[in-house]
Amino acid sequence: MAHLLEEIRTMFPGLDQVGLLDRVVDLIRDDAPAEEVVASIRQSPEYRRIFPGIVDDTGAMRFSSEREYLDTVRSYRDVLREFGLFDPAQDDPLDYVAFIDQGIDPNELRDRLQTYRALEEGSQALRDAFYVYAGMDVTVDDLYQAVVSPEFRQAMMDEYNQQVAENPFDYDTFITRATQRGLQRVAELLQNMQKQGLLSGEVVSRLMSVDPSFARQVMAALFTGGSESPTDTLGLDELLAAFEAAVLGSAAAEQGLEMPSRGRIEEFRLAGVTRARAAQAYSLYQARREQLRGMAARAGQGDVTQRVVEDALLLGRTAAVDFLNRIADRERSLGRAAGGFRRTVEDGLLAEAGRTAVQAR
C-alpha cells in the first residue's frame, strides 16, 4: 500500500491540497489496482479544476504527466510575475488554458510580453498619428496584433489608407483631433501624477475640467506660434508635448491654463526637461509657493514667480538659483529657519540643511 500511495503522490503532486488524498487511500485499502486509482483521480471534479488544459479536444494528453503540466503552469506564473502581471489572490488554473490551447510555451510568452511592453512604452507617437491623421483610435493591443499577424497589419494599413482617402483633412480637423488627443494624454498624465502624490486631487480636477474650446485655442496657438501666417509650425509629437508642458505649467499657476510661449517650450526642450522633472519642480512650487513668496517679501527681494522656479530648477540659470539661495540665507538670518523654507539650490540640486541634496532637475 505504501509503495503504491507513494507512486500516486509522485504522479499527482498536491493530492492532499485538493481533497483527493482520502479517496486515494480508501481505493488502495480496498486493493484497487493502480489503473483504477489513476482513472478515479482523473475523472474527479477536483482533477478537472486543477488540470483544465491537460487534454485536447479529442481527449488526448498534451503533457507526458501531471507533474510536467504543473511545472509548465509554474513557469507561466514566473513569467507573469517578472512583468508584474501575477496576482496570487486572483490566480486561477483556467487562466493558463488559452496559452496551452494556442501552443504558447513560457519562453514564447516572455517574448510576447516583452514586445507588448515595448509597444506600450514606445508607441504613443504612432497611436497619436493614427488618430489625428486618420481618425483611427488604435490601441496597444491593435499594434501588437499588427506585429504578430501580417494579415491584421495589412488590414490596418488598408483601413488607414481608406480613411485618409475618403475623409477630407484640413487645418480645423487637425487642431480638433490634436486637442482631443492632447486632452486624453493630459488626463492620463495628471492621474499618474496624483497617484504619485505630485498633485492634489483639487488641482487635477480643475485642470481636467478645462473648457475644450479654450484647450483648442491653446493647441492652435502652440501650433502656429500665435501667427496668422505661420512659417514654422510644430510637428504632431512636438505639439502634443508642448500641450502637456502647458498643462504642467498650469499646475503651478493660481488659476486657469497658463500657456508658455513657443520660445519657452523650446528652452525646456533644448535643456532636456523631462515630464517627470517638470512635474517635480511644479509640484514643489505648488506646495511651497506661499512660503517662498513670504520669504522673498521679508528679504525685500520681490516675488518668487513660476518663471523663477522654472529658471532655477528646470533650466539651472545662475541668476534664479542665486535668487532662491539669497532669500533662503536671509530667512535663516532672520531666525526663521526652524519653521521656514530651509532649502537652497546648489548646482541645480535642491538641498536642505542637515540633509542629503535632493535632485530637482
Coordinates of C-alpha atoms in Angstrom, one line a residue:
M1 CA 0.0 0.0 0.0
A2 CA 2.7 2.5 1.0
H3 CA 4.6 1.9 -2.3
L4 CA 1.5 2.4 -4.5
L5 CA 0.5 5.5 -2.5
E6 CA 4.0 7.0 -2.9
E7 CA 3.8 6.4 -6.7
I8 CA 0.4 8.0 -6.9
R9 CA 1.5 11.0 -4.9
T10 CA 4.5 11.4 -7.2
M11 CA 2.3 11.3 -10.3
F12 CA -0.2 13.7 -8.8
P13 CA 1.5 16.4 -6.6
G14 CA -0.7 18.1 -4.1
L15 CA -3.4 15.4 -3.7
D16 CA -3.9 16.3 -0.1
Q17 CA -4.3 20.0 -1.0
V18 CA -7.2 19.4 -3.4
G19 CA -9.0 16.9 -1.2
L20 CA -8.2 13.7 -3.1
L21 CA -5.8 12.0 -0.7
D22 CA -8.5 10.3 1.4
R23 CA -10.2 8.9 -1.7
V24 CA -6.9 7.5 -3.0
V25 CA -6.1 5.9 0.4
D26 CA -9.6 4.3 0.5
L27 CA -9.1 2.9 -3.0
I28 CA -5.7 1.4 -2.2
R29 CA -7.0 -0.1 1.1
D30 CA -9.8 -1.8 -1.0
D31 CA -7.0 -3.3 -3.1
A32 CA -7.9 -1.3 -6.2
P33 CA -5.3 -1.7 -9.0
A34 CA -3.1 1.3 -9.9
E35 CA -5.0 1.9 -13.1
E36 CA -8.3 2.2 -11.3
V37 CA -6.8 4.6 -8.8
V38 CA -5.4 6.8 -11.6
A39 CA -8.7 6.7 -13.5
S40 CA -10.6 7.7 -10.4
I41 CA -8.4 10.7 -9.9
R42 CA -8.6 11.8 -13.5
Q43 CA -12.3 11.6 -13.6
S44 CA -12.8 13.7 -10.4
P45 CA -14.1 17.3 -10.4
E46 CA -11.1 18.3 -8.3
Y47 CA -8.7 17.0 -11.0
R48 CA -10.5 18.8 -13.8
R49 CA -10.3 22.0 -11.8
I50 CA -6.5 21.8 -11.3
F51 CA -5.7 20.4 -14.8
P52 CA -8.2 22.1 -17.1
G53 CA -5.9 22.2 -20.1
I54 CA -4.1 18.9 -19.8
V55 CA -6.1 17.2 -22.6
D56 CA -7.1 18.5 -26.0
D57 CA -10.5 18.5 -27.7
T58 CA -10.1 14.8 -28.6
G59 CA -9.3 13.8 -25.1
A60 CA -5.6 13.2 -25.8
M61 CA -3.0 14.2 -23.2
R62 CA -1.0 17.2 -24.1
F63 CA 1.7 16.6 -21.5
S64 CA 3.6 13.5 -20.5
S65 CA 2.5 13.7 -16.9
E66 CA 0.6 15.9 -14.5
R67 CA 3.9 17.0 -13.0
E68 CA 5.0 18.4 -16.3
Y69 CA 1.7 20.3 -16.6
L70 CA 2.2 21.8 -13.2
D71 CA 5.8 22.7 -14.0
T72 CA 4.6 24.5 -17.1
V73 CA 1.9 26.4 -15.2
R74 CA 4.6 27.4 -12.6
S75 CA 6.8 28.7 -15.4
Y76 CA 3.9 30.8 -16.8
R77 CA 3.4 32.3 -13.3
D78 CA 7.1 33.1 -13.1
V79 CA 6.9 35.0 -16.4
L80 CA 3.8 36.9 -15.4
R81 CA 5.5 37.7 -12.1
E82 CA 8.5 39.0 -14.0
F83 CA 6.3 41.6 -15.8
G84 CA 4.3 42.5 -12.7
L85 CA 1.1 40.7 -14.0
F86 CA 0.8 37.9 -11.4
D87 CA -1.7 38.4 -8.6
P88 CA -1.9 35.4 -6.3
A89 CA -5.3 36.4 -5.0
Q90 CA -6.8 36.3 -8.5
D91 CA -4.8 33.3 -9.8
D92 CA -7.0 30.6 -11.4
P93 CA -5.9 27.4 -13.2
L94 CA -8.2 28.4 -16.1
D95 CA -6.0 31.4 -16.7
Y96 CA -3.4 29.3 -18.4
V97 CA -5.6 27.2 -20.7
A98 CA -5.5 29.8 -23.5
F99 CA -1.7 29.7 -23.6
I100 CA -1.8 25.9 -23.7
D101 CA -4.5 25.8 -26.4
Q102 CA -2.5 28.2 -28.6
G103 CA 0.7 26.3 -28.1
I104 CA 2.4 29.3 -26.4
D105 CA 5.2 28.0 -24.1
P106 CA 6.6 30.1 -21.2
N107 CA 9.5 31.3 -23.3
E108 CA 7.3 32.5 -26.1
L109 CA 5.0 34.2 -23.5
R110 CA 8.0 36.1 -22.3
D111 CA 8.9 37.2 -25.8
R112 CA 5.3 38.3 -26.4
L113 CA 5.1 40.3 -23.2
Q114 CA 8.5 42.0 -24.0
T115 CA 7.1 43.0 -27.3
Y116 CA 3.9 44.3 -25.8
R117 CA 5.7 46.2 -23.1
A118 CA 7.9 47.9 -25.7
L119 CA 4.8 48.9 -27.7
E120 CA 3.1 50.1 -24.5
E121 CA 6.1 52.3 -23.6
G122 CA 7.2 53.5 -27.0
S123 CA 4.2 53.7 -29.4
Q124 CA 2.4 56.8 -28.1
A125 CA 3.5 59.0 -31.1
L126 CA 2.4 56.3 -33.5
R127 CA -1.0 55.9 -31.9
D128 CA -1.5 59.7 -31.8
A129 CA -0.7 59.9 -35.5
F130 CA -3.2 57.2 -36.4
Y131 CA -5.9 59.2 -34.6
V132 CA -5.0 62.7 -35.8
Y133 CA -4.4 61.9 -39.4
A134 CA -7.0 59.2 -40.0
G135 CA -9.4 59.3 -37.1
M136 CA -8.4 55.8 -36.0
D137 CA -8.2 55.1 -32.3
V138 CA -5.5 52.4 -32.4
T139 CA -4.7 50.7 -29.2
V140 CA -1.5 49.0 -28.0
D141 CA -3.4 45.7 -28.5
D142 CA -4.0 46.6 -32.1
L143 CA -0.4 47.4 -32.7
Y144 CA 0.7 44.2 -31.0
Q145 CA -1.7 42.2 -33.2
A146 CA -0.2 44.0 -36.3
V147 CA 3.3 42.9 -35.2
V148 CA 2.4 39.2 -34.8
S149 CA -0.1 39.0 -37.7
P150 CA 0.7 40.1 -41.2
E151 CA -2.9 39.8 -42.2
F152 CA -4.0 42.1 -39.4
R153 CA -1.2 44.6 -40.2
Q154 CA -2.3 44.7 -43.9
A155 CA -6.0 45.2 -42.8
M156 CA -5.0 48.1 -40.5
M157 CA -3.0 49.8 -43.3
D158 CA -5.9 49.3 -45.7
E159 CA -8.2 51.0 -43.3
Y160 CA -5.8 53.9 -42.7
N161 CA -5.5 54.5 -46.5
Q162 CA -9.2 54.3 -46.9
Q163 CA -9.9 56.8 -44.1
V164 CA -7.3 59.2 -45.5
A165 CA -8.7 58.9 -49.0
E166 CA -12.4 59.2 -48.1
N167 CA -12.3 61.9 -45.4
P168 CA -11.1 65.5 -46.0
F169 CA -8.3 66.5 -43.8
D170 CA -7.8 70.2 -43.2
Y171 CA -6.4 72.6 -40.5
D172 CA -9.6 72.5 -38.4
T173 CA -9.7 68.7 -38.4
F174 CA -6.0 68.6 -37.4
I175 CA -6.4 71.0 -34.5
T176 CA -9.6 69.4 -33.3
R177 CA -8.2 65.9 -33.2
A178 CA -4.9 67.1 -31.8
T179 CA -6.8 68.8 -29.0
Q180 CA -8.8 65.7 -28.3
R181 CA -5.7 63.6 -28.2
G182 CA -3.9 66.2 -26.1
L183 CA -6.6 66.2 -23.5
Q184 CA -6.6 62.4 -23.3
R185 CA -2.8 62.4 -22.8
V186 CA -3.1 65.1 -20.2
A187 CA -5.8 63.2 -18.3
E188 CA -3.5 60.2 -18.1
L189 CA -0.6 62.3 -17.1
L190 CA -2.5 64.1 -14.3
Q191 CA -3.9 60.9 -12.9
N192 CA -0.5 59.3 -12.7
M193 CA 0.9 62.5 -11.0
Q194 CA -1.9 62.3 -8.5
K195 CA -1.2 58.7 -7.7
Q196 CA 2.5 59.6 -7.2
G197 CA 1.5 62.4 -4.8
L198 CA 2.8 65.1 -7.1
L199 CA -0.5 66.9 -7.5
S200 CA -3.6 67.2 -5.2
G201 CA -7.0 66.0 -6.3
E202 CA -8.3 69.6 -6.3
V203 CA -5.6 70.7 -8.8
V204 CA -6.2 67.6 -11.0
S205 CA -10.0 68.2 -11.0
R206 CA -9.5 71.8 -12.0
L207 CA -7.1 71.1 -14.8
M208 CA -9.2 68.2 -16.2
S209 CA -12.3 70.4 -16.3
V210 CA -10.7 72.9 -18.7
D211 CA -13.1 74.2 -21.4
P212 CA -12.5 72.1 -24.6
S213 CA -12.9 75.2 -26.7
F214 CA -10.2 77.0 -24.7
A215 CA -8.0 74.0 -24.9
R216 CA -8.4 74.1 -28.7
Q217 CA -7.4 77.7 -28.7
V218 CA -4.3 76.8 -26.7
M219 CA -3.5 74.0 -29.2
A220 CA -3.9 76.3 -32.2
A221 CA -1.7 79.0 -30.6
L222 CA 1.0 76.4 -29.8
F223 CA 0.9 75.1 -33.3
T224 CA 1.1 78.4 -35.1
G225 CA 3.1 80.4 -32.5
G226 CA 0.3 82.9 -32.5
S227 CA 0.8 83.9 -36.1
E228 CA -1.9 84.1 -38.7
S229 CA 0.5 83.1 -41.4
P230 CA 3.0 80.7 -39.6
T231 CA 6.1 79.8 -41.4
D232 CA 7.4 77.4 -38.7
T233 CA 4.9 75.1 -37.1
L234 CA 5.4 72.2 -34.7
G235 CA 5.2 68.6 -35.7
L236 CA 2.5 66.5 -34.1
D237 CA 4.6 64.9 -31.4
E238 CA 6.2 68.2 -30.5
L239 CA 2.8 69.9 -30.5
L240 CA 1.3 67.3 -28.0
A241 CA 4.4 67.5 -25.8
A242 CA 4.1 71.3 -25.8
F243 CA 0.4 71.0 -24.8
E244 CA 1.4 68.7 -21.9
A245 CA 4.0 71.3 -20.9
A246 CA 1.4 74.0 -20.8
V247 CA -0.8 71.9 -18.5
L248 CA 2.1 71.1 -16.3
G249 CA 2.9 74.8 -16.0
S250 CA -0.8 75.5 -15.1
A251 CA -0.5 73.1 -12.2
A252 CA 1.7 75.8 -10.6
A253 CA -0.4 78.7 -11.6
E254 CA -3.0 80.3 -9.4
Q255 CA -5.9 79.8 -11.9
G256 CA -6.7 78.8 -15.4
L257 CA -4.3 77.4 -18.0
E258 CA -1.1 79.4 -18.1
M259 CA 0.2 78.9 -21.6
P260 CA 4.0 79.0 -22.1
S261 CA 5.3 80.8 -25.1
R262 CA 6.8 78.8 -28.0
G263 CA 10.2 80.2 -27.1
R264 CA 9.8 79.0 -23.5
I265 CA 8.8 75.5 -24.6
E266 CA 11.8 75.4 -26.9
E267 CA 14.0 76.3 -23.9
F268 CA 12.6 73.4 -22.0
R269 CA 13.1 71.0 -25.0
L270 CA 16.7 72.1 -25.6
A271 CA 17.5 71.7 -21.8
G272 CA 16.2 68.2 -21.9
V273 CA 13.4 68.8 -19.4
T274 CA 11.5 65.6 -19.0
R275 CA 7.9 65.2 -17.9
A276 CA 9.0 63.7 -14.6
R277 CA 11.5 66.5 -14.0
A278 CA 8.9 69.2 -14.7
A279 CA 6.3 67.5 -12.6
Q280 CA 8.7 67.5 -9.6
A281 CA 9.6 71.2 -10.0
Y282 CA 6.0 72.3 -10.4
S283 CA 4.9 70.1 -7.5
L284 CA 7.5 71.7 -5.3
Y285 CA 6.4 75.2 -6.4
Q286 CA 2.7 74.4 -5.8
A287 CA 3.4 73.1 -2.3
R288 CA 5.8 75.9 -1.3
R289 CA 4.6 78.9 -3.3
E290 CA 3.2 81.0 -0.4
Q291 CA 6.1 80.1 1.8
L292 CA 8.6 81.2 -0.9
R293 CA 6.7 84.4 -1.6
G294 CA 6.7 85.2 2.1
M295 CA 10.5 84.6 2.3
A296 CA 11.1 86.9 -0.7
A297 CA 8.9 89.6 0.8
R298 CA 10.7 89.5 4.1
A299 CA 14.0 89.7 2.3
G300 CA 12.8 92.6 0.2
Q301 CA 13.6 90.7 -3.0
G302 CA 10.4 90.9 -5.0
D303 CA 8.4 87.8 -5.8
V304 CA 9.1 84.1 -6.4
T305 CA 7.2 83.6 -9.7
Q306 CA 6.6 80.4 -11.7
R307 CA 9.3 81.6 -14.1
V308 CA 11.9 82.0 -11.4
V309 CA 11.3 78.4 -10.2
E310 CA 11.4 77.1 -13.8
D311 CA 14.7 79.0 -14.4
A312 CA 16.2 77.7 -11.2
L313 CA 15.0 74.1 -11.1
L314 CA 14.4 73.2 -14.8
L315 CA 17.0 75.4 -16.6
G316 CA 19.6 75.8 -13.9
R317 CA 20.1 79.5 -14.6
T318 CA 22.5 81.2 -12.2
A319 CA 20.5 84.3 -11.6
A320 CA 17.4 82.4 -10.5
V321 CA 19.5 79.9 -8.4
D322 CA 21.2 82.8 -6.7
F323 CA 17.9 84.5 -6.0
L324 CA 16.5 81.4 -4.2
N325 CA 19.7 81.0 -2.3
R326 CA 19.6 84.7 -1.2
I327 CA 16.1 84.6 0.2
A328 CA 16.9 81.3 2.0
D329 CA 20.0 82.8 3.5
R330 CA 18.1 85.9 4.5
E331 CA 15.4 83.7 6.1
R332 CA 18.0 82.0 8.2
S333 CA 19.5 85.3 9.3
L334 CA 16.1 86.5 10.5
G335 CA 15.9 83.5 12.8
R336 CA 13.0 81.8 10.9
A337 CA 14.9 78.7 9.9
A338 CA 13.1 76.4 12.3
G339 CA 9.8 76.8 10.7
G340 CA 10.5 78.2 7.3
F341 CA 11.8 77.0 3.9
R342 CA 15.3 75.9 4.6
R343 CA 16.2 74.5 1.3
T344 CA 18.7 76.0 -1.1
V345 CA 19.7 75.4 -4.7
E346 CA 23.2 74.0 -5.1
D347 CA 24.5 73.1 -8.6
G348 CA 20.9 72.5 -9.8
L349 CA 20.1 70.4 -6.7
L350 CA 17.5 71.3 -4.1
A351 CA 19.4 71.0 -0.8
E352 CA 18.2 71.3 2.8
A353 CA 20.5 72.0 5.8
G354 CA 21.5 68.8 7.5
R355 CA 20.1 66.5 4.8
T356 CA 21.4 65.0 1.6
A357 CA 20.7 67.0 -1.6
V358 CA 17.6 66.1 -3.5
Q359 CA 17.7 66.0 -7.3
A360 CA 15.4 68.7 -8.6
R361 CA 16.4 68.9 -12.3

